[in-house]
Amino acid sequence: MKTKWIAVMAFASLWSCSNSDSYVDPYTNIKATFGTKIDPANLDNYAAQTVPAYITKDNGLANPITDKGATLGRVLFYDKNLSSNNTISCASCHQQTNAFSDTNVASQGVNGTTGRHAMRLINTRFANEGKFFWDERAGSLEIQTTQPIRNHNEMGYSGANGDEDFTNLVTKLGAIAYYKELFKFVYGTEEITENKIQLALAQFIRSIQSFDSKYDIGRAQVANDGQPFPNFTNQENQGKQLFQAPPQFDANGSRTGGGIGCAGCHAAPEFDIAPNSGNNGIIGVLNGTGIDITNTRAPSLRDLVKADGTVNGPMMHTGVFTSLQTVIGHYGTINLAPGNTNLDPKLKPNGFGQKLNLTAAEVNAVIAFLKTLTGTNVYVDPKWSNPFSN
């Protein structure tokens, strides 16, 4: 029996070699397009990234990250074919080198510019607020992902103003060879739908995480955020305390003690925006006139700046602030603007716009703390980079 088994195996091996020219690689176009950047047999790790034990929020449980899904999402995120004139991708407005934001106040689209500044996409998964866009008009990240594609100004598949409809984009992508392979690789069929695009894009965006900051190194060494971090300077620990502690106000809304209460809206350790927040007093309109009081969401405060201290683009939905000092200055004196009926109540103690009466030392301490929230890997990790680049 042993001799017979060896003979059968030898024949099978010979048959395999003699018929090797009939083998068809199912990923020929993926490999031809992306080379070593995407290897279907050896995918980047998106699904099993390390998340610190103190991070408890996760808004992606209904669409868990998979290596396959996030890989497809990465291609879609960087592909200019998703715009009507093949010039704009999601990454055009959300750039890895700028914490997936833009240094321009308004990002360039196919038919104009964006209506609001491009929000940073760091740690999007770890937010208690499940709605997206500055004005929270998208009920989930999945819904949000294809809205820029459907926008006339941004990516041009609106189905109005002379634009083709989203179904035309589906047809367009279906004719691209690497998408035939990728969608079959992920979903088992070459069929492309908006829902499949949404799921993949959302998985990729949720995979973008930053937990290698000085803050994270310190947080791992203590039981809670209230304790001094052993790796922090005295100034950084002072800034952390000011950030976390609520302020004490007199009858006229003027701070008399305590901290400055940033954590009331941006609680550690995720530093995301608290659900049901009002606006922060920035009610300008980027393209147009009048006021807009609907902007009540914000990105995580992580990676506001790069490791060298330079900002990752202007801040707020209007891009009105270009330094951490001006941001803190805004919260230092809140003006009750006529017509702003949606200001967050925490910013108007006793009915008055808050006056924090910050000293220069306190401002510098808070800035020092905010800089500890910056990581390094998110800016350079290849799995979040452009797979089309050389």
mmCIF file of C-alpha atoms in Angstrom:
data_model
loop_
_atom_site.group_PDB
_atom_site.id
_atom_site.type_symbol
_atom_site.label_atom_id
_atom_site.label_comp_id
_atom_site.label_asym_id
_atom_site.label_seq_id
_atom_site.Cartn_x
_atom_site.Cartn_y
_atom_site.Cartn_z
ATOM 1 C CA MET A 1 0.000 0.000 0.000
ATOM 2 C CA LYS A 2 2.828 2.394 0.789
ATOM 3 C CA THR A 3 4.413 1.827 -2.651
ATOM 4 C CA LYS A 4 1.071 2.389 -4.359
ATOM 5 C CA TRP A 5 0.479 5.658 -2.399
ATOM 6 C CA ILE A 6 3.911 6.968 -3.410
ATOM 7 C CA ALA A 7 3.198 6.193 -7.035
ATOM 8 C CA VAL A 8 -0.152 8.013 -6.917
ATOM 9 C CA MET A 9 1.406 11.096 -5.320
ATOM 10 C CA ALA A 10 4.211 11.130 -7.883
ATOM 11 C CA PHE A 11 1.666 10.999 -10.706
ATOM 12 C CA ALA A 12 -0.362 13.810 -9.112
ATOM 13 C CA SER A 13 2.766 15.934 -8.842
ATOM 14 C CA LEU A 14 3.695 15.242 -12.435
ATOM 15 C CA TRP A 15 0.143 16.091 -13.559
ATOM 16 C CA SER A 16 0.230 19.331 -11.612
ATOM 17 C CA CYS A 17 3.506 20.374 -13.209
ATOM 18 C CA SER A 18 2.423 19.435 -16.697
ATOM 19 C CA ASN A 19 -0.797 21.412 -16.312
ATOM 20 C CA SER A 20 0.656 24.449 -14.554
ATOM 21 C CA ASP A 21 0.170 26.544 -17.655
ATOM 22 C CA SER A 22 -3.596 26.125 -17.282
ATOM 23 C CA TYR A 23 -3.679 27.719 -13.804
ATOM 24 C CA VAL A 24 -5.341 31.143 -13.756
ATOM 25 C CA ASP A 25 -4.386 33.491 -10.914
ATOM 26 C CA PRO A 26 -7.668 34.948 -9.603
ATOM 27 C CA TYR A 27 -5.849 38.106 -8.472
ATOM 28 C CA THR A 28 -3.952 38.963 -11.644
ATOM 29 C CA ASN A 29 -5.322 42.491 -11.890
ATOM 30 C CA ILE A 30 -4.933 43.245 -8.185
ATOM 31 C CA LYS A 31 -1.261 42.298 -8.382
ATOM 32 C CA ALA A 32 -0.736 44.149 -11.651
ATOM 33 C CA THR A 33 -2.296 47.329 -10.236
ATOM 34 C CA PHE A 34 -0.938 47.348 -6.692
ATOM 35 C CA GLY A 35 2.162 45.155 -6.813
ATOM 36 C CA THR A 36 3.425 44.331 -3.334
ATOM 37 C CA LYS A 37 1.208 46.943 -1.689
ATOM 38 C CA ILE A 38 -1.712 44.512 -1.657
ATOM 39 C CA ASP A 39 -1.061 40.792 -1.406
ATOM 40 C CA PRO A 40 -4.354 38.865 -1.120
ATOM 41 C CA ALA A 41 -2.494 35.983 0.503
ATOM 42 C CA ASN A 42 -0.829 38.203 3.118
ATOM 43 C CA LEU A 43 -3.094 41.113 4.025
ATOM 44 C CA ASP A 44 -2.220 43.957 6.375
ATOM 45 C CA ASN A 45 -3.573 43.685 9.891
ATOM 46 C CA TYR A 46 -6.671 45.816 10.220
ATOM 47 C CA ALA A 47 -8.940 43.553 12.268
ATOM 48 C CA ALA A 48 -6.650 42.556 15.139
ATOM 49 C CA GLN A 49 -4.877 45.798 15.990
ATOM 50 C CA THR A 50 -4.066 46.348 19.649
ATOM 51 C CA VAL A 51 -6.511 48.613 21.439
ATOM 52 C CA PRO A 52 -5.674 49.754 25.000
ATOM 53 C CA ALA A 53 -7.791 48.215 27.741
ATOM 54 C CA TYR A 54 -8.868 51.668 28.931
ATOM 55 C CA ILE A 55 -10.568 52.388 25.576
ATOM 56 C CA THR A 56 -14.149 51.193 25.972
ATOM 57 C CA LYS A 57 -16.121 52.857 23.164
ATOM 58 C CA ASP A 58 -16.734 51.176 19.799
ATOM 59 C CA ASN A 59 -19.348 52.344 17.288
ATOM 60 C CA GLY A 60 -18.453 49.698 14.697
ATOM 61 C CA LEU A 61 -19.904 46.558 16.252
ATOM 62 C CA ALA A 62 -22.559 46.231 13.535
ATOM 63 C CA ASN A 63 -19.863 46.236 10.820
ATOM 64 C CA PRO A 64 -16.786 44.557 12.314
ATOM 65 C CA ILE A 65 -13.448 45.328 10.681
ATOM 66 C CA THR A 66 -12.048 42.513 8.542
ATOM 67 C CA ASP A 67 -8.692 42.495 6.795
ATOM 68 C CA LYS A 68 -10.415 41.844 3.471
ATOM 69 C CA GLY A 69 -13.078 44.514 3.891
ATOM 70 C CA ALA A 70 -10.653 47.189 5.068
ATOM 71 C CA THR A 71 -8.305 46.371 2.173
ATOM 72 C CA LEU A 72 -11.107 47.003 -0.303
ATOM 73 C CA GLY A 73 -11.985 50.138 1.664
ATOM 74 C CA ARG A 74 -8.410 51.365 1.357
ATOM 75 C CA VAL A 75 -8.524 51.018 -2.432
ATOM 76 C CA LEU A 76 -11.872 52.801 -2.619
ATOM 77 C CA PHE A 77 -10.647 55.546 -0.264
ATOM 78 C CA TYR A 78 -7.693 56.395 -2.513
ATOM 79 C CA ASP A 79 -9.282 55.758 -5.921
ATOM 80 C CA LYS A 80 -9.950 58.881 -8.000
ATOM 81 C CA ASN A 81 -12.286 56.811 -10.174
ATOM 82 C CA LEU A 82 -14.899 57.435 -7.477
ATOM 83 C CA SER A 83 -15.230 61.024 -8.721
ATOM 84 C CA SER A 84 -17.049 62.017 -11.884
ATOM 85 C CA ASN A 85 -13.942 63.394 -13.626
ATOM 86 C CA ASN A 86 -11.399 60.985 -12.065
ATOM 87 C CA THR A 87 -9.517 63.754 -10.205
ATOM 88 C CA ILE A 88 -10.744 63.500 -6.586
ATOM 89 C CA SER A 89 -10.658 60.686 -4.038
ATOM 90 C CA CYS A 90 -11.648 60.542 -0.374
ATOM 91 C CA ALA A 91 -7.942 60.926 0.381
ATOM 92 C CA SER A 92 -7.789 64.198 -1.541
ATOM 93 C CA CYS A 93 -9.553 65.822 1.410
ATOM 94 C CA HIS A 94 -8.428 63.404 4.142
ATOM 95 C CA GLN A 95 -4.648 63.100 3.913
ATOM 96 C CA GLN A 96 -2.609 60.679 6.001
ATOM 97 C CA THR A 97 0.181 63.224 6.533
ATOM 98 C CA ASN A 98 -2.339 65.583 8.164
ATOM 99 C CA ALA A 99 -4.118 63.088 10.442
ATOM 100 C CA PHE A 100 -6.531 62.420 7.572
ATOM 101 C CA SER A 101 -7.581 66.037 7.311
ATOM 102 C CA ASP A 102 -6.677 68.886 4.935
ATOM 103 C CA THR A 103 -4.440 71.906 5.348
ATOM 104 C CA ASN A 104 -6.844 73.902 3.170
ATOM 105 C CA VAL A 105 -9.801 75.543 4.893
ATOM 106 C CA ALA A 106 -12.091 74.161 2.186
ATOM 107 C CA SER A 107 -11.088 71.122 0.157
ATOM 108 C CA GLN A 108 -11.181 71.131 -3.626
ATOM 109 C CA GLY A 109 -13.877 69.027 -5.288
ATOM 110 C CA VAL A 110 -14.822 68.339 -8.896
ATOM 111 C CA ASN A 111 -17.270 71.260 -9.108
ATOM 112 C CA GLY A 112 -16.101 73.636 -6.392
ATOM 113 C CA THR A 113 -15.083 73.313 -2.771
ATOM 114 C CA THR A 114 -16.451 71.617 0.320
ATOM 115 C CA GLY A 115 -19.015 73.406 2.450
ATOM 116 C CA ARG A 116 -17.107 72.689 5.658
ATOM 117 C CA HIS A 117 -13.508 71.979 6.598
ATOM 118 C CA ALA A 118 -12.518 68.309 6.184
ATOM 119 C CA MET A 119 -12.759 66.643 9.598
ATOM 120 C CA ARG A 120 -9.836 64.578 10.922
ATOM 121 C CA LEU A 121 -10.525 60.834 10.817
ATOM 122 C CA ILE A 122 -8.378 59.708 13.748
ATOM 123 C CA ASN A 123 -10.025 57.107 16.044
ATOM 124 C CA THR A 124 -13.404 57.505 14.373
ATOM 125 C CA ARG A 125 -14.367 54.066 15.660
ATOM 126 C CA PHE A 126 -13.844 55.029 19.283
ATOM 127 C CA ALA A 127 -16.509 57.706 19.539
ATOM 128 C CA ASN A 128 -19.611 57.636 21.682
ATOM 129 C CA GLU A 129 -21.372 59.803 19.110
ATOM 130 C CA GLY A 130 -22.610 57.507 16.342
ATOM 131 C CA LYS A 131 -23.714 60.256 13.959
ATOM 132 C CA PHE A 132 -21.342 61.808 11.436
ATOM 133 C CA PHE A 133 -20.580 65.070 9.626
ATOM 134 C CA TRP A 134 -20.207 68.301 11.590
ATOM 135 C CA ASP A 135 -24.001 68.714 11.631
ATOM 136 C CA GLU A 136 -24.618 65.009 12.390
ATOM 137 C CA ARG A 137 -26.835 64.561 9.326
ATOM 138 C CA ALA A 138 -25.569 61.004 8.718
ATOM 139 C CA GLY A 139 -26.913 58.435 11.157
ATOM 140 C CA SER A 140 -23.834 56.226 10.847
ATOM 141 C CA LEU A 141 -20.343 56.182 9.376
ATOM 142 C CA GLU A 142 -21.608 53.762 6.722
ATOM 143 C CA ILE A 143 -24.174 56.288 5.522
ATOM 144 C CA GLN A 144 -21.616 59.092 5.679
ATOM 145 C CA THR A 145 -19.060 57.394 3.428
ATOM 146 C CA THR A 146 -20.954 57.764 0.150
ATOM 147 C CA GLN A 147 -22.468 61.203 0.774
ATOM 148 C CA PRO A 148 -19.368 63.057 -0.543
ATOM 149 C CA ILE A 149 -19.541 60.875 -3.668
ATOM 150 C CA ARG A 150 -23.169 61.916 -4.104
ATOM 151 C CA ASN A 151 -22.312 65.588 -3.581
ATOM 152 C CA HIS A 152 -22.238 67.803 -6.686
ATOM 153 C CA ASN A 153 -19.330 69.958 -5.472
ATOM 154 C CA GLU A 154 -17.227 67.198 -3.952
ATOM 155 C CA MET A 155 -17.178 64.056 -6.132
ATOM 156 C CA GLY A 156 -19.960 64.728 -8.576
ATOM 157 C CA TYR A 157 -22.316 61.736 -8.670
ATOM 158 C CA SER A 158 -25.322 63.662 -7.371
ATOM 159 C CA GLY A 159 -27.793 62.790 -10.117
ATOM 160 C CA ALA A 160 -28.613 66.512 -10.321
ATOM 161 C CA ASN A 161 -27.120 69.664 -11.833
ATOM 162 C CA GLY A 162 -26.049 67.688 -14.901
ATOM 163 C CA ASP A 163 -24.283 64.997 -12.816
ATOM 164 C CA GLU A 164 -24.572 61.288 -13.431
ATOM 165 C CA ASP A 165 -26.271 59.214 -10.730
ATOM 166 C CA PHE A 166 -24.582 56.856 -8.263
ATOM 167 C CA THR A 167 -25.722 53.916 -10.398
ATOM 168 C CA ASN A 168 -23.424 55.202 -13.135
ATOM 169 C CA LEU A 169 -20.522 55.013 -10.698
ATOM 170 C CA VAL A 170 -21.435 51.403 -9.871
ATOM 171 C CA THR A 171 -21.369 50.582 -13.580
ATOM 172 C CA LYS A 172 -18.052 52.395 -13.970
ATOM 173 C CA LEU A 173 -16.415 50.484 -11.107
ATOM 174 C CA GLY A 174 -17.834 47.209 -12.375
ATOM 175 C CA ALA A 175 -15.874 47.641 -15.587
ATOM 176 C CA ILE A 176 -12.559 48.012 -13.724
ATOM 177 C CA ALA A 177 -10.740 44.689 -13.582
ATOM 178 C CA TYR A 178 -9.252 45.018 -10.091
ATOM 179 C CA TYR A 179 -12.685 45.756 -8.619
ATOM 180 C CA LYS A 180 -14.071 42.564 -10.139
ATOM 181 C CA GLU A 181 -11.393 40.674 -8.246
ATOM 182 C CA LEU A 182 -11.601 42.711 -5.036
ATOM 183 C CA PHE A 183 -15.368 42.521 -4.631
ATOM 184 C CA LYS A 184 -15.320 38.784 -5.293
ATOM 185 C CA PHE A 185 -12.408 38.448 -2.842
ATOM 186 C CA VAL A 186 -14.360 40.255 -0.111
ATOM 187 C CA TYR A 187 -17.993 39.358 -0.804
ATOM 188 C CA GLY A 188 -17.776 36.200 -2.903
ATOM 189 C CA THR A 189 -19.281 37.847 -5.965
ATOM 190 C CA GLU A 190 -18.249 40.547 -8.429
ATOM 191 C CA GLU A 191 -21.515 42.418 -7.828
ATOM 192 C CA ILE A 192 -20.986 46.003 -6.668
ATOM 193 C CA THR A 193 -23.600 47.849 -4.607
ATOM 194 C CA GLU A 194 -23.598 51.070 -2.642
ATOM 195 C CA ASN A 195 -24.043 49.120 0.581
ATOM 196 C CA LYS A 196 -20.925 47.033 -0.092
ATOM 197 C CA ILE A 197 -18.958 50.203 -0.852
ATOM 198 C CA GLN A 198 -20.204 51.750 2.398
ATOM 199 C CA LEU A 199 -19.294 48.721 4.504
ATOM 200 C CA ALA A 200 -15.760 48.538 3.100
ATOM 201 C CA LEU A 201 -15.051 52.266 3.357
ATOM 202 C CA ALA A 202 -16.355 52.356 6.930
ATOM 203 C CA GLN A 203 -14.157 49.412 7.915
ATOM 204 C CA PHE A 204 -11.064 51.119 6.527
ATOM 205 C CA ILE A 205 -11.844 54.447 8.196
ATOM 206 C CA ARG A 206 -12.569 52.785 11.543
ATOM 207 C CA SER A 207 -9.262 50.952 11.293
ATOM 208 C CA ILE A 208 -7.358 54.267 11.391
ATOM 209 C CA GLN A 209 -6.279 54.447 15.018
ATOM 210 C CA SER A 210 -3.707 56.313 17.071
ATOM 211 C CA PHE A 211 -2.719 54.960 20.492
ATOM 212 C CA ASP A 212 1.049 55.469 20.637
ATOM 213 C CA SER A 213 1.078 58.985 22.083
ATOM 214 C CA LYS A 214 2.845 60.232 25.196
ATOM 215 C CA TYR A 215 -0.591 60.324 26.805
ATOM 216 C CA ASP A 216 -1.093 56.598 26.128
ATOM 217 C CA ILE A 217 2.315 55.721 27.544
ATOM 218 C CA GLY A 218 1.401 57.562 30.736
ATOM 219 C CA ARG A 219 -2.180 56.300 30.924
ATOM 220 C CA ALA A 220 -0.958 52.706 30.810
ATOM 221 C CA GLN A 221 1.051 53.299 34.002
ATOM 222 C CA VAL A 222 -1.780 54.565 36.215
ATOM 223 C CA ALA A 223 -5.189 53.400 37.378
ATOM 224 C CA ASN A 224 -7.150 56.378 36.075
ATOM 225 C CA ASP A 225 -6.816 59.737 34.351
ATOM 226 C CA GLY A 226 -7.046 61.627 37.604
ATOM 227 C CA GLN A 227 -3.633 60.461 38.754
ATOM 228 C CA PRO A 228 -0.457 62.293 37.703
ATOM 229 C CA PHE A 229 1.242 60.550 34.791
ATOM 230 C CA PRO A 230 4.819 59.572 35.689
ATOM 231 C CA ASN A 231 6.107 60.306 32.167
ATOM 232 C CA PHE A 232 4.562 63.822 32.077
ATOM 233 C CA THR A 233 6.290 67.058 32.950
ATOM 234 C CA ASN A 234 4.779 69.139 35.744
ATOM 235 C CA GLN A 235 3.364 71.453 33.086
ATOM 236 C CA GLU A 236 1.715 68.580 31.196
ATOM 237 C CA ASN A 237 0.163 67.177 34.378
ATOM 238 C CA GLN A 238 -1.093 70.661 35.266
ATOM 239 C CA GLY A 239 -2.644 70.934 31.807
ATOM 240 C CA LYS A 240 -4.283 67.523 32.194
ATOM 241 C CA GLN A 241 -5.795 68.584 35.503
ATOM 242 C CA LEU A 242 -7.079 71.850 34.042
ATOM 243 C CA PHE A 243 -8.529 69.978 31.067
ATOM 244 C CA GLN A 244 -10.398 67.504 33.254
ATOM 245 C CA ALA A 245 -11.590 69.512 36.238
ATOM 246 C CA PRO A 246 -14.842 71.467 35.961
ATOM 247 C CA PRO A 247 -14.594 75.221 36.477
ATOM 248 C CA GLN A 248 -16.232 77.129 39.296
ATOM 249 C CA PHE A 249 -18.187 80.223 38.220
ATOM 250 C CA ASP A 250 -19.656 83.232 39.959
ATOM 251 C CA ALA A 251 -23.153 84.485 39.285
ATOM 252 C CA ASN A 252 -22.009 86.296 36.138
ATOM 253 C CA GLY A 253 -20.308 83.292 34.477
ATOM 254 C CA SER A 254 -16.792 84.312 35.430
ATOM 255 C CA ARG A 255 -14.445 81.528 36.526
ATOM 256 C CA THR A 256 -13.280 81.810 40.102
ATOM 257 C CA GLY A 257 -11.539 78.447 40.506
ATOM 258 C CA GLY A 258 -11.284 74.851 39.373
ATOM 259 C CA GLY A 259 -10.207 73.702 35.939
ATOM 260 C CA ILE A 260 -11.550 74.746 32.558
ATOM 261 C CA GLY A 261 -13.858 71.789 31.926
ATOM 262 C CA CYS A 262 -12.786 70.602 28.451
ATOM 263 C CA ALA A 263 -13.577 67.034 29.509
ATOM 264 C CA GLY A 264 -17.236 67.982 29.843
ATOM 265 C CA CYS A 265 -17.456 67.605 26.063
ATOM 266 C CA HIS A 266 -14.211 65.732 25.258
ATOM 267 C CA ALA A 267 -13.794 63.129 27.969
ATOM 268 C CA ALA A 268 -10.625 61.072 28.315
ATOM 269 C CA PRO A 269 -9.391 58.625 27.234
ATOM 270 C CA GLU A 270 -11.079 58.759 23.810
ATOM 271 C CA PHE A 271 -11.378 62.572 23.739
ATOM 272 C CA ASP A 272 -14.337 62.309 21.371
ATOM 273 C CA ILE A 273 -17.361 64.591 21.441
ATOM 274 C CA ALA A 274 -20.120 63.941 23.950
ATOM 275 C CA PRO A 275 -23.452 63.017 22.321
ATOM 276 C CA ASN A 276 -26.190 65.649 22.498
ATOM 277 C CA SER A 277 -23.660 68.476 22.709
ATOM 278 C CA GLY A 278 -24.723 71.885 21.475
ATOM 279 C CA ASN A 279 -22.511 73.986 19.237
ATOM 280 C CA ASN A 280 -19.361 75.647 20.584
ATOM 281 C CA GLY A 281 -20.115 79.196 19.513
ATOM 282 C CA ILE A 282 -18.495 78.919 16.084
ATOM 283 C CA ILE A 283 -21.493 79.640 13.869
ATOM 284 C CA GLY A 284 -19.912 81.045 10.726
ATOM 285 C CA VAL A 285 -20.633 79.768 7.230
ATOM 286 C CA LEU A 286 -17.686 78.703 5.111
ATOM 287 C CA ASN A 287 -19.212 79.333 1.687
ATOM 288 C CA GLY A 288 -21.866 81.980 1.976
ATOM 289 C CA THR A 289 -23.400 84.392 4.430
ATOM 290 C CA GLY A 290 -25.525 84.155 7.553
ATOM 291 C CA ILE A 291 -25.068 81.796 10.474
ATOM 292 C CA ASP A 292 -25.111 78.019 10.919
ATOM 293 C CA ILE A 293 -25.906 76.775 14.418
ATOM 294 C CA THR A 294 -26.192 73.066 13.496
ATOM 295 C CA ASN A 295 -22.536 72.056 13.873
ATOM 296 C CA THR A 296 -22.513 70.004 17.059
ATOM 297 C CA ARG A 297 -20.084 67.197 16.249
ATOM 298 C CA ALA A 298 -16.296 67.285 16.410
ATOM 299 C CA PRO A 299 -13.453 64.854 15.764
ATOM 300 C CA SER A 300 -11.377 63.368 18.556
ATOM 301 C CA LEU A 301 -8.877 65.798 20.038
ATOM 302 C CA ARG A 302 -6.142 63.251 19.415
ATOM 303 C CA ASP A 303 -3.557 64.319 16.843
ATOM 304 C CA LEU A 304 -4.593 67.947 16.717
ATOM 305 C CA VAL A 305 -0.932 68.558 15.959
ATOM 306 C CA LYS A 306 1.939 66.547 14.518
ATOM 307 C CA ALA A 307 4.858 65.325 16.609
ATOM 308 C CA ASP A 308 6.764 68.523 15.762
ATOM 309 C CA GLY A 309 3.902 70.650 17.102
ATOM 310 C CA THR A 310 2.577 71.931 13.773
ATOM 311 C CA VAL A 311 -1.184 71.763 13.416
ATOM 312 C CA ASN A 312 -2.864 69.197 11.177
ATOM 313 C CA GLY A 313 -4.680 71.914 9.286
ATOM 314 C CA PRO A 314 -7.035 74.614 10.521
ATOM 315 C CA MET A 315 -9.606 73.738 13.185
ATOM 316 C CA MET A 316 -13.397 73.956 13.505
ATOM 317 C CA HIS A 317 -15.892 73.463 10.668
ATOM 318 C CA THR A 318 -14.931 76.853 9.256
ATOM 319 C CA GLY A 319 -11.185 76.316 9.683
ATOM 320 C CA VAL A 320 -11.156 79.602 11.547
ATOM 321 C CA PHE A 321 -8.396 78.704 14.029
ATOM 322 C CA THR A 322 -4.839 77.803 13.077
ATOM 323 C CA SER A 323 -3.246 77.373 16.513
ATOM 324 C CA LEU A 324 -4.119 75.718 19.806
ATOM 325 C CA GLN A 325 -3.707 79.068 21.526
ATOM 326 C CA THR A 326 -6.482 80.664 19.465
ATOM 327 C CA VAL A 327 -8.766 77.691 20.136
ATOM 328 C CA ILE A 328 -8.282 78.029 23.890
ATOM 329 C CA GLY A 329 -8.736 81.774 23.567
ATOM 330 C CA HIS A 330 -12.128 81.212 21.952
ATOM 331 C CA TYR A 331 -13.323 79.130 24.898
ATOM 332 C CA GLY A 332 -11.800 81.630 27.296
ATOM 333 C CA THR A 333 -14.460 84.208 26.424
ATOM 334 C CA ILE A 334 -17.713 82.932 24.925
ATOM 335 C CA ASN A 335 -19.875 85.582 23.323
ATOM 336 C CA LEU A 336 -23.622 84.982 23.234
ATOM 337 C CA ALA A 337 -24.216 85.724 19.558
ATOM 338 C CA PRO A 338 -27.711 86.763 18.475
ATOM 339 C CA GLY A 339 -29.514 83.871 16.838
ATOM 340 C CA ASN A 340 -27.384 81.132 18.355
ATOM 341 C CA THR A 341 -30.107 79.179 20.095
ATOM 342 C CA ASN A 342 -28.060 75.968 20.026
ATOM 343 C CA LEU A 343 -25.007 76.924 22.108
ATOM 344 C CA ASP A 344 -23.963 74.146 24.464
ATOM 345 C CA PRO A 345 -25.345 74.934 27.936
ATOM 346 C CA LYS A 346 -21.978 74.196 29.555
ATOM 347 C CA LEU A 347 -20.576 77.283 27.814
ATOM 348 C CA LYS A 348 -23.107 79.671 29.353
ATOM 349 C CA PRO A 349 -23.034 79.232 33.128
ATOM 350 C CA ASN A 350 -25.853 81.075 34.856
ATOM 351 C CA GLY A 351 -26.997 82.328 31.460
ATOM 352 C CA PHE A 352 -23.760 84.192 30.684
ATOM 353 C CA GLY A 353 -21.075 83.356 28.152
ATOM 354 C CA GLN A 354 -18.271 81.787 30.167
ATOM 355 C CA LYS A 355 -15.179 83.797 31.070
ATOM 356 C CA LEU A 356 -12.378 81.467 32.072
ATOM 357 C CA ASN A 357 -9.905 84.201 33.065
ATOM 358 C CA LEU A 358 -6.958 82.013 32.067
ATOM 359 C CA THR A 359 -3.424 82.975 32.981
ATOM 360 C CA ALA A 360 -0.624 82.592 30.444
ATOM 361 C CA ALA A 361 0.756 79.695 32.520
ATOM 362 C CA GLU A 362 -2.588 77.895 32.384
ATOM 363 C CA VAL A 363 -2.894 78.360 28.620
ATOM 364 C CA ASN A 364 0.592 77.001 28.099
ATOM 365 C CA ALA A 365 -0.121 74.042 30.375
ATOM 366 C CA VAL A 366 -3.276 73.069 28.488
ATOM 367 C CA ILE A 367 -1.442 73.365 25.162
ATOM 368 C CA ALA A 368 1.357 71.164 26.521
ATOM 369 C CA PHE A 369 -1.199 68.545 27.527
ATOM 370 C CA LEU A 370 -3.009 68.605 24.184
ATOM 371 C CA LYS A 371 0.298 67.963 22.433
ATOM 372 C CA THR A 372 0.700 64.734 24.439
ATOM 373 C CA LEU A 373 -2.313 63.320 22.529
ATOM 374 C CA THR A 374 -0.285 63.071 19.319
ATOM 375 C CA GLY A 375 0.970 59.733 18.024
ATOM 376 C CA THR A 376 3.473 58.881 15.306
ATOM 377 C CA ASN A 377 2.516 55.606 13.587
ATOM 378 C CA VAL A 378 -0.731 56.829 12.067
ATOM 379 C CA TYR A 379 1.164 59.221 9.798
ATOM 380 C CA VAL A 380 3.479 56.605 8.293
ATOM 381 C CA ASP A 381 1.872 53.164 8.552
ATOM 382 C CA PRO A 382 1.734 51.667 5.021
ATOM 383 C CA LYS A 383 -1.622 49.987 5.587
ATOM 384 C CA TRP A 384 -3.294 53.398 5.612
ATOM 385 C CA SER A 385 -1.260 54.763 2.697
ATOM 386 C CA ASN A 386 -2.102 55.187 -0.974
ATOM 387 C CA PRO A 387 -1.991 51.749 -2.650
ATOM 388 C CA PHE A 388 -1.851 53.363 -6.107
ATOM 389 C CA SER A 389 1.392 55.280 -5.470
ATOM 390 C CA ASN A 390 4.790 54.085 -6.655
#
